[in-house]
CSV table of N, CA and C in Angstrom, one decimal:
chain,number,residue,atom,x,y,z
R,1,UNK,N,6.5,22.5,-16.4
R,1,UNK,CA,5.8,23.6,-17.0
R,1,UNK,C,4.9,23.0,-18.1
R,2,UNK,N,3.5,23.9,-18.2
R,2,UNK,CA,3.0,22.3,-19.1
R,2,UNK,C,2.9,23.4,-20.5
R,3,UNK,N,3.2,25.1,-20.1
R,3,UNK,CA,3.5,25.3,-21.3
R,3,UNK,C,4.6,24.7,-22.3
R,4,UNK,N,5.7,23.7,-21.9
R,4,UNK,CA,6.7,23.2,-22.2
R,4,UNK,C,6.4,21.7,-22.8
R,5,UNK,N,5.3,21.1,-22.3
R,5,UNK,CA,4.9,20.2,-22.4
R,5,UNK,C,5.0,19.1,-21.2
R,6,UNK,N,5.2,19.6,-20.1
R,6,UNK,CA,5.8,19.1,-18.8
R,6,UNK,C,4.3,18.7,-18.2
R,7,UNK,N,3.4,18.1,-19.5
R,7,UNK,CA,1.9,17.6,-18.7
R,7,UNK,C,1.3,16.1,-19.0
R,8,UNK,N,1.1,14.9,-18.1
R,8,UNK,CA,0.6,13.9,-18.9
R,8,UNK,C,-0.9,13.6,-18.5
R,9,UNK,N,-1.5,13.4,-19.6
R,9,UNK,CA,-3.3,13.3,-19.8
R,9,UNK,C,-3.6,12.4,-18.6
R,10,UNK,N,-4.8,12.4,-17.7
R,10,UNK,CA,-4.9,11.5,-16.7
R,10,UNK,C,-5.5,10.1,-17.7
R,11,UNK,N,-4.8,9.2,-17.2
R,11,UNK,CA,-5.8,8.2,-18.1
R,11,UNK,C,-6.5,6.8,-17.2
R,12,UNK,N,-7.4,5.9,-17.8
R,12,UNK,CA,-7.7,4.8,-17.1
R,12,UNK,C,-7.4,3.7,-18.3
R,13,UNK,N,-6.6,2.8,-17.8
R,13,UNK,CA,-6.4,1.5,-18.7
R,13,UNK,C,-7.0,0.4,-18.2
R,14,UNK,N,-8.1,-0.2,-19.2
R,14,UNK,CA,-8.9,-2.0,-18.5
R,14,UNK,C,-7.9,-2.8,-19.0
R,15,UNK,N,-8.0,-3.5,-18.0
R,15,UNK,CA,-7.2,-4.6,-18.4
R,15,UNK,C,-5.6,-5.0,-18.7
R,16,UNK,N,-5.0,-4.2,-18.5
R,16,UNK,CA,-3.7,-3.9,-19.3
R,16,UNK,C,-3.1,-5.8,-18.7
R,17,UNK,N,-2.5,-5.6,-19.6
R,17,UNK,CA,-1.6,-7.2,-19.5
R,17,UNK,C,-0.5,-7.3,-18.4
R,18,UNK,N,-0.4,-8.7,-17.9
R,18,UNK,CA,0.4,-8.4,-16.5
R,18,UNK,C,2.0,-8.1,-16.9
R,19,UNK,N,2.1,-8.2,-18.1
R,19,UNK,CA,3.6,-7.6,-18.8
R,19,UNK,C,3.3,-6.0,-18.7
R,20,UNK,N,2.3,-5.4,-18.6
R,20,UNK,CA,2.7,-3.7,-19.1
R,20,UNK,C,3.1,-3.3,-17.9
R,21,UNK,N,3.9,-2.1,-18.0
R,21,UNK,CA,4.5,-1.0,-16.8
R,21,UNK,C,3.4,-0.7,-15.6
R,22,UNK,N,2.2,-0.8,-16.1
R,22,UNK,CA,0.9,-0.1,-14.9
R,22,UNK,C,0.7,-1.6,-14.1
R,23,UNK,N,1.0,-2.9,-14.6
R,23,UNK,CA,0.9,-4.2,-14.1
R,23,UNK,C,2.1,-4.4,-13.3
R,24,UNK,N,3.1,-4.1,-13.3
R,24,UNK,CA,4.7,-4.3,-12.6
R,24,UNK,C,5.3,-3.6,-12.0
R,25,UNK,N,5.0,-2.6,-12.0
R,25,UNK,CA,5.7,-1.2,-11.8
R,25,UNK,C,4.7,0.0,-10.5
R,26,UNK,N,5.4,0.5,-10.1
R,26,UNK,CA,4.8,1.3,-9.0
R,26,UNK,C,4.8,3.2,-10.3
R,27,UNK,N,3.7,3.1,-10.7
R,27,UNK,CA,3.4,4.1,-11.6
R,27,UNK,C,2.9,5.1,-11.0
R,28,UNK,N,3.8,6.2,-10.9
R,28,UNK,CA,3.5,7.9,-10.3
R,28,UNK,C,2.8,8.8,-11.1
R,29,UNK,N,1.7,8.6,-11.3
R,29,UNK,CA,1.5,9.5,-12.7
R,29,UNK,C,-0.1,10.0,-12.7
R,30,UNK,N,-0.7,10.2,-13.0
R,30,UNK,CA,-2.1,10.7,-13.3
R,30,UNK,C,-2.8,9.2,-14.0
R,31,UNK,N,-2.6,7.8,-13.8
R,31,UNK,CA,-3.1,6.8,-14.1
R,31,UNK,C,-3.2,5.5,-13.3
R,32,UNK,N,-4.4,4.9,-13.9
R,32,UNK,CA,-4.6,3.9,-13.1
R,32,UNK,C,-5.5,2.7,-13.9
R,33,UNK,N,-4.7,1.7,-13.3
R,33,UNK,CA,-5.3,-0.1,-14.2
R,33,UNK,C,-6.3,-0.4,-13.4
R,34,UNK,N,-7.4,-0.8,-14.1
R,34,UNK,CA,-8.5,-1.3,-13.9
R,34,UNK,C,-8.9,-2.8,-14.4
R,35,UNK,N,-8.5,-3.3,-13.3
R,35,UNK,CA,-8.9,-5.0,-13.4
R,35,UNK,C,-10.3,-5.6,-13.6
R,36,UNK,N,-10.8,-6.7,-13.3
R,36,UNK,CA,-11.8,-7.3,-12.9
R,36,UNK,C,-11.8,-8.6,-12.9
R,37,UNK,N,-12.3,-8.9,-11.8
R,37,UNK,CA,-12.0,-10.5,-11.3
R,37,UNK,C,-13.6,-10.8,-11.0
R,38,UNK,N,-13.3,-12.7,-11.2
R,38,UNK,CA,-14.4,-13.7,-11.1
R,38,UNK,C,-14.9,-13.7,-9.2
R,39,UNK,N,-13.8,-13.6,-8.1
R,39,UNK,CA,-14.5,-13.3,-7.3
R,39,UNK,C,-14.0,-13.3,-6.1
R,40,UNK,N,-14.1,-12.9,-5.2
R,40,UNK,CA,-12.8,-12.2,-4.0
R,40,UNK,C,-11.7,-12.9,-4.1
R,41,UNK,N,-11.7,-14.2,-3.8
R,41,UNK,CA,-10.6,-15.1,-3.9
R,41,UNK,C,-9.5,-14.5,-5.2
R,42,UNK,N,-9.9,-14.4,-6.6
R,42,UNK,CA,-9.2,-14.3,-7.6
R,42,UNK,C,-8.6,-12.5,-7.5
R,43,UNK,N,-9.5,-11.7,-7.0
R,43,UNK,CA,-9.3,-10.5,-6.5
R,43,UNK,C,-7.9,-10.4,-5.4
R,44,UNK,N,-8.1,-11.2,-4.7
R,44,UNK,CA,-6.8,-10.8,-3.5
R,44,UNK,C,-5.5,-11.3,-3.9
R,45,UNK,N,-5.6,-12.6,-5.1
R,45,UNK,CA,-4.7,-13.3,-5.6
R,45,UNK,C,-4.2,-12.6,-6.7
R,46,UNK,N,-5.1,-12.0,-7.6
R,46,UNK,CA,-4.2,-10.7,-7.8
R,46,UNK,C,-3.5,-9.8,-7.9
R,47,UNK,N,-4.4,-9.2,-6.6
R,47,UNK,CA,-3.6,-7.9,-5.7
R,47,UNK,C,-2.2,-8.3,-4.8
R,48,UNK,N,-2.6,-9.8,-4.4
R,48,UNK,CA,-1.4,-10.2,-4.0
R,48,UNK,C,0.6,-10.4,-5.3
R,49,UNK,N,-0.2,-10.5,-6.1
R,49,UNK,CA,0.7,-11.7,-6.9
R,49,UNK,C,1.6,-10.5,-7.8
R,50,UNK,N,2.1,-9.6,-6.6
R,50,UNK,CA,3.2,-8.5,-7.5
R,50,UNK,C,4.1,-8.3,-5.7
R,51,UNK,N,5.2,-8.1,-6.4
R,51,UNK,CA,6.3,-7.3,-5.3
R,51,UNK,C,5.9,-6.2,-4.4
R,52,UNK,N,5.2,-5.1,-5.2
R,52,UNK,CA,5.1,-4.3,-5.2
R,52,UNK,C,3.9,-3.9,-4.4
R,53,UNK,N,3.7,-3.1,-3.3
R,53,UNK,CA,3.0,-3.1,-2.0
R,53,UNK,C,2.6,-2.0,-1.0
R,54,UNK,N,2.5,-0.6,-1.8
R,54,UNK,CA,2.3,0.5,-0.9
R,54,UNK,C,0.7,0.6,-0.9
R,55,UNK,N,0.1,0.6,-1.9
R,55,UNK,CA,-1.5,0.8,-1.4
R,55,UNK,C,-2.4,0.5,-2.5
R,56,UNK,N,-3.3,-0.4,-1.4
R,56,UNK,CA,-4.4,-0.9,-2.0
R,56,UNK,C,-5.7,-0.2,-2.3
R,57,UNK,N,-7.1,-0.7,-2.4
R,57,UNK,CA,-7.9,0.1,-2.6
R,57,UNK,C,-9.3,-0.3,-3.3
R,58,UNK,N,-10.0,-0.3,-2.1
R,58,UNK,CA,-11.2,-1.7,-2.3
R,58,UNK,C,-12.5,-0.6,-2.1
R,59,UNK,N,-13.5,-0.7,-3.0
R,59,UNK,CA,-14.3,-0.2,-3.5
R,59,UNK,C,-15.5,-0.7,-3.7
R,60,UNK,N,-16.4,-0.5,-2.7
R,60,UNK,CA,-17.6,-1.7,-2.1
R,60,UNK,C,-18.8,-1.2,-1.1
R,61,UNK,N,-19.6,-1.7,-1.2
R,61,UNK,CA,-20.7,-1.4,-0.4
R,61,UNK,C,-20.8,-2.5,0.9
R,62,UNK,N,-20.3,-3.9,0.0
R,62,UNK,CA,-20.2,-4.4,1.5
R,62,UNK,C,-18.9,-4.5,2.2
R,63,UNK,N,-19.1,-4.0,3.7
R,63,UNK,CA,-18.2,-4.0,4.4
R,63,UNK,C,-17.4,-4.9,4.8
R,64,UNK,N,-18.4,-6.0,5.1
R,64,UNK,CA,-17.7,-7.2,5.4
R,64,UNK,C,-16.6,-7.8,4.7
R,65,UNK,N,-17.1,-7.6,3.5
R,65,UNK,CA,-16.4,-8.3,2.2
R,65,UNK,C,-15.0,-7.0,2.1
R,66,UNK,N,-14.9,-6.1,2.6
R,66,UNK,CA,-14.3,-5.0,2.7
R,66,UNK,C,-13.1,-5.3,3.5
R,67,UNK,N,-13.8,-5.8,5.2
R,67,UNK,CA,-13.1,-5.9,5.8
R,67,UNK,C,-12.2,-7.4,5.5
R,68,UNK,N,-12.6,-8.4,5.0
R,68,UNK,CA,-12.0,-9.7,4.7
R,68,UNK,C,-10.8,-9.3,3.6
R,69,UNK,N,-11.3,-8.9,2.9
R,69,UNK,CA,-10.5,-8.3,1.7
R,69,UNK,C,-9.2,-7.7,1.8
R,70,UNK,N,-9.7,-6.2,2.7
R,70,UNK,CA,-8.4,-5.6,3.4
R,70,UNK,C,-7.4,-6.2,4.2
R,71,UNK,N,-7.6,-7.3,4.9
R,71,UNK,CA,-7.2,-7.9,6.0
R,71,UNK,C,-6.2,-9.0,5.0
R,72,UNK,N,-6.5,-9.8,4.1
R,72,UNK,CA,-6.2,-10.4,3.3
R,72,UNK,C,-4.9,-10.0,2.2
R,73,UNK,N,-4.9,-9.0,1.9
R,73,UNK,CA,-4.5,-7.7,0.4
R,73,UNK,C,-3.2,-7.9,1.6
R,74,UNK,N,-2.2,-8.1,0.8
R,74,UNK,CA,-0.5,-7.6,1.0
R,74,UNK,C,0.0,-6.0,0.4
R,75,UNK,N,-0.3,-5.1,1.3
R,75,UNK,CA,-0.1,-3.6,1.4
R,75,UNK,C,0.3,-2.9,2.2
R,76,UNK,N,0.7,-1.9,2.1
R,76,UNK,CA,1.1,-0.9,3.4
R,76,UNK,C,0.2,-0.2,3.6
R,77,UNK,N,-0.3,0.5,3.1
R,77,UNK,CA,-2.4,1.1,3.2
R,77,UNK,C,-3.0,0.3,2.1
R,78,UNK,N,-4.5,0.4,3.5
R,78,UNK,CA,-5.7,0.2,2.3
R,78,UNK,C,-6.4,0.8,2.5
R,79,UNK,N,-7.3,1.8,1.5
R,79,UNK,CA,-8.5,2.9,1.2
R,79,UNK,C,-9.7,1.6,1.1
R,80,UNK,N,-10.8,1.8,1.7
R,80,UNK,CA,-11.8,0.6,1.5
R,80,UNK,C,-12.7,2.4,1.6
R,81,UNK,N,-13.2,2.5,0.3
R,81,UNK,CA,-14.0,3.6,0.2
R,81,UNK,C,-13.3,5.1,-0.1
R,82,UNK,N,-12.3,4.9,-0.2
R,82,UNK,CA,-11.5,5.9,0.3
R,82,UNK,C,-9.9,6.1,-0.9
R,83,UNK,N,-10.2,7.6,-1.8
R,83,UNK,CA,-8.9,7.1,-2.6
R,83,UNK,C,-7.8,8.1,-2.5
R,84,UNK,N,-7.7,8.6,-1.1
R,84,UNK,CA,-6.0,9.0,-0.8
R,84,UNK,C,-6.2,8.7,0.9
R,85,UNK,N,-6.5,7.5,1.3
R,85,UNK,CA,-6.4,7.0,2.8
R,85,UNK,C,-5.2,7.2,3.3
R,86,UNK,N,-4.7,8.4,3.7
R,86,UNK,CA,-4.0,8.7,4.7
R,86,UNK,C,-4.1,10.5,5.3
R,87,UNK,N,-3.8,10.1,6.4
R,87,UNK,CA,-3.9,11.0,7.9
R,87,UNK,C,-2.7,11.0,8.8
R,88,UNK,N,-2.1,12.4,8.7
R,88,UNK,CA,-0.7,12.4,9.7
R,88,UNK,C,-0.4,11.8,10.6
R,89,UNK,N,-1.6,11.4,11.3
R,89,UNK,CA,-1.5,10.3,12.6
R,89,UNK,C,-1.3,9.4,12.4
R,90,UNK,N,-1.5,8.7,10.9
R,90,UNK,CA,-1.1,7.4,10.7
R,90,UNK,C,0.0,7.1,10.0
R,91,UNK,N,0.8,5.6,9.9
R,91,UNK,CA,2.1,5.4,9.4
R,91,UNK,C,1.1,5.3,8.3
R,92,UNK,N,2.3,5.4,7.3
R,92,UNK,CA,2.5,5.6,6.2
R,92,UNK,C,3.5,5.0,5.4
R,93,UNK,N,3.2,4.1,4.4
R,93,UNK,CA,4.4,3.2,3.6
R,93,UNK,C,4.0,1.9,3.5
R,94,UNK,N,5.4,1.6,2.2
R,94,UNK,CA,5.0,0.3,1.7
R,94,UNK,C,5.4,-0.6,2.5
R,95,UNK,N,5.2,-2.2,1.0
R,95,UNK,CA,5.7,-3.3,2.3
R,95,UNK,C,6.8,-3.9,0.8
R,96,UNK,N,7.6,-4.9,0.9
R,96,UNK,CA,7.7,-5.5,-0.2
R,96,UNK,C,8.7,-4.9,-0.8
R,97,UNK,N,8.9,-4.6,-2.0
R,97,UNK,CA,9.6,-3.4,-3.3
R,97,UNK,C,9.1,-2.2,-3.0
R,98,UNK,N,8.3,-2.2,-2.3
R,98,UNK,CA,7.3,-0.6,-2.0
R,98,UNK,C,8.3,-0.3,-1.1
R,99,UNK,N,9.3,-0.2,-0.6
R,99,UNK,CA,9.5,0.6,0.8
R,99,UNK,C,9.8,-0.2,1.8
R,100,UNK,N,10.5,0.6,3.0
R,100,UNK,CA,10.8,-0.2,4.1
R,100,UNK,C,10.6,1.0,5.5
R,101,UNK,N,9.6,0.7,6.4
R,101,UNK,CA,9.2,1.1,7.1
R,101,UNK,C,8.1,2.4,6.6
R,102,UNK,N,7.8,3.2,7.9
R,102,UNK,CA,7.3,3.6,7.6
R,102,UNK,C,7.4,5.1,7.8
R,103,UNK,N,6.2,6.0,7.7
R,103,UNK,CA,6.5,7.8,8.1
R,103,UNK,C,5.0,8.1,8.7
R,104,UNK,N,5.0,9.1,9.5
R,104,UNK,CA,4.0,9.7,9.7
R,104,UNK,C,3.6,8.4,11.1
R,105,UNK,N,2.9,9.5,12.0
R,105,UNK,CA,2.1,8.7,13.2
R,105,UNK,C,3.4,7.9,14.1
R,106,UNK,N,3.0,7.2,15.1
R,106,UNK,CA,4.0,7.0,16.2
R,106,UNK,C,4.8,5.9,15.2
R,107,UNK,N,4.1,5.0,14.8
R,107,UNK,CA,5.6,4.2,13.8
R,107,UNK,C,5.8,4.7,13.1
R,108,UNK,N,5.6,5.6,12.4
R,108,UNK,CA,6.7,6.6,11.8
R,108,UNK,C,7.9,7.1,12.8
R,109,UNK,N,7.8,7.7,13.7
R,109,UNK,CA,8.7,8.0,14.5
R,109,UNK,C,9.3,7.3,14.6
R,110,UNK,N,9.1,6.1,14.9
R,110,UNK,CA,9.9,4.9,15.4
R,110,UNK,C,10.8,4.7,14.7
R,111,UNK,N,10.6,4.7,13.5
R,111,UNK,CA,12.3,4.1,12.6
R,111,UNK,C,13.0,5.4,12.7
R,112,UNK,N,12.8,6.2,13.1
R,112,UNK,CA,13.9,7.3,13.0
R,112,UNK,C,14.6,7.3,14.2
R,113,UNK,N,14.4,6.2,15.6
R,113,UNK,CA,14.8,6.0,16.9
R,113,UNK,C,15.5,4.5,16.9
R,114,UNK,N,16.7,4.5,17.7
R,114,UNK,CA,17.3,3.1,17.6
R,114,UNK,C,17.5,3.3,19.5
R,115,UNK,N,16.8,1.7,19.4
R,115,UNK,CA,16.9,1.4,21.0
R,115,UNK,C,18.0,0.7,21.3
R,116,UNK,N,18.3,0.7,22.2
R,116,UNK,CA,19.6,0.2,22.7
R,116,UNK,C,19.0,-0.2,24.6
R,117,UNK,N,18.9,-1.6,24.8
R,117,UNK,CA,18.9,-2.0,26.1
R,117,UNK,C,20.1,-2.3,26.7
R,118,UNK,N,20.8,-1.5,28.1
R,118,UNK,CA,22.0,-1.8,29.1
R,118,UNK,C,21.6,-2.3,30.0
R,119,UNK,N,22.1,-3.6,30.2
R,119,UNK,CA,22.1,-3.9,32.0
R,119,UNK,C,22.9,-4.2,32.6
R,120,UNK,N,22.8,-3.4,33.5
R,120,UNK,CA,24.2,-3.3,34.2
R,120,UNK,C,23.8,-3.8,35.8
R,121,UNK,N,25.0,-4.7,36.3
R,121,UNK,CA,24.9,-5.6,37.6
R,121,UNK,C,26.2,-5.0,38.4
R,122,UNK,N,25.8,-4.6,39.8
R,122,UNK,CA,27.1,-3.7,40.5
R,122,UNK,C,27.3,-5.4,40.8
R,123,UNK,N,28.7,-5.2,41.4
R,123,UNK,CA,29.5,-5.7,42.1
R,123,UNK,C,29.1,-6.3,42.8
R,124,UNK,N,29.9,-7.4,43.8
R,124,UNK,CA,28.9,-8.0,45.1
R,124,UNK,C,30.2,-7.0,45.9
């Protein structure tokens, strides 16, 4: 109720330090850390260098550099242009501390299914 005070301000943090909560932590909130790196390489090293792994989010004109990047990035989605990349048809979920498996789309279904192979050999 936000007449209650049940409201927090959207905010943007540069740079926040790899000790703060938005640096370590999978933050649900109306906020978001804004980095800046010397150059893809330090960019993916990064994005890589936390536990924590549900979605990425690369923001670029070039594609290429888009597509190396995303391919690169340790995530469960990546938005390359895109900042709520997902569609029922697709899974959905982290990797890492993020989560385990996924929801939504045919792998989604799939962890809710347990296979079991029988083979069975008659008699002679």
């Amino acid at each position: 109720d936000v007449a209650q005070g049940a409201f927090v301000t959207p905010a943007i943090v540069l740079s926040p330090p790899e000790t703060a909560s938005i640096s370590c932590e999978e933050v649900f909130g109306p906020i978001v850390g804004v980095w800046t790196f010397r150059d893809e390489d330090e960019a993916i090293k990064n994005a890589n260098g936390t536990s924590l792994a549900l979605a990425a989010y690369i923001m670029t004109r070039d594609l290429g550099r888009a597509t190396r990047v995303a391919e690169s990035v340790h995530a469960g989605v990546v938005g390359v242009n895109d900042a709520a990349p997902t569609i029922p048809e697709a899974p959905f979920g982290g990797i890492g501390m993020s989560g385990y498996g996924k929801e939504g789309g045919r792998h989604g279904l799939l962890d809710f299914l347990d296979f079991k192979f029988i083979s069975t050999r008659l008699p002679k």
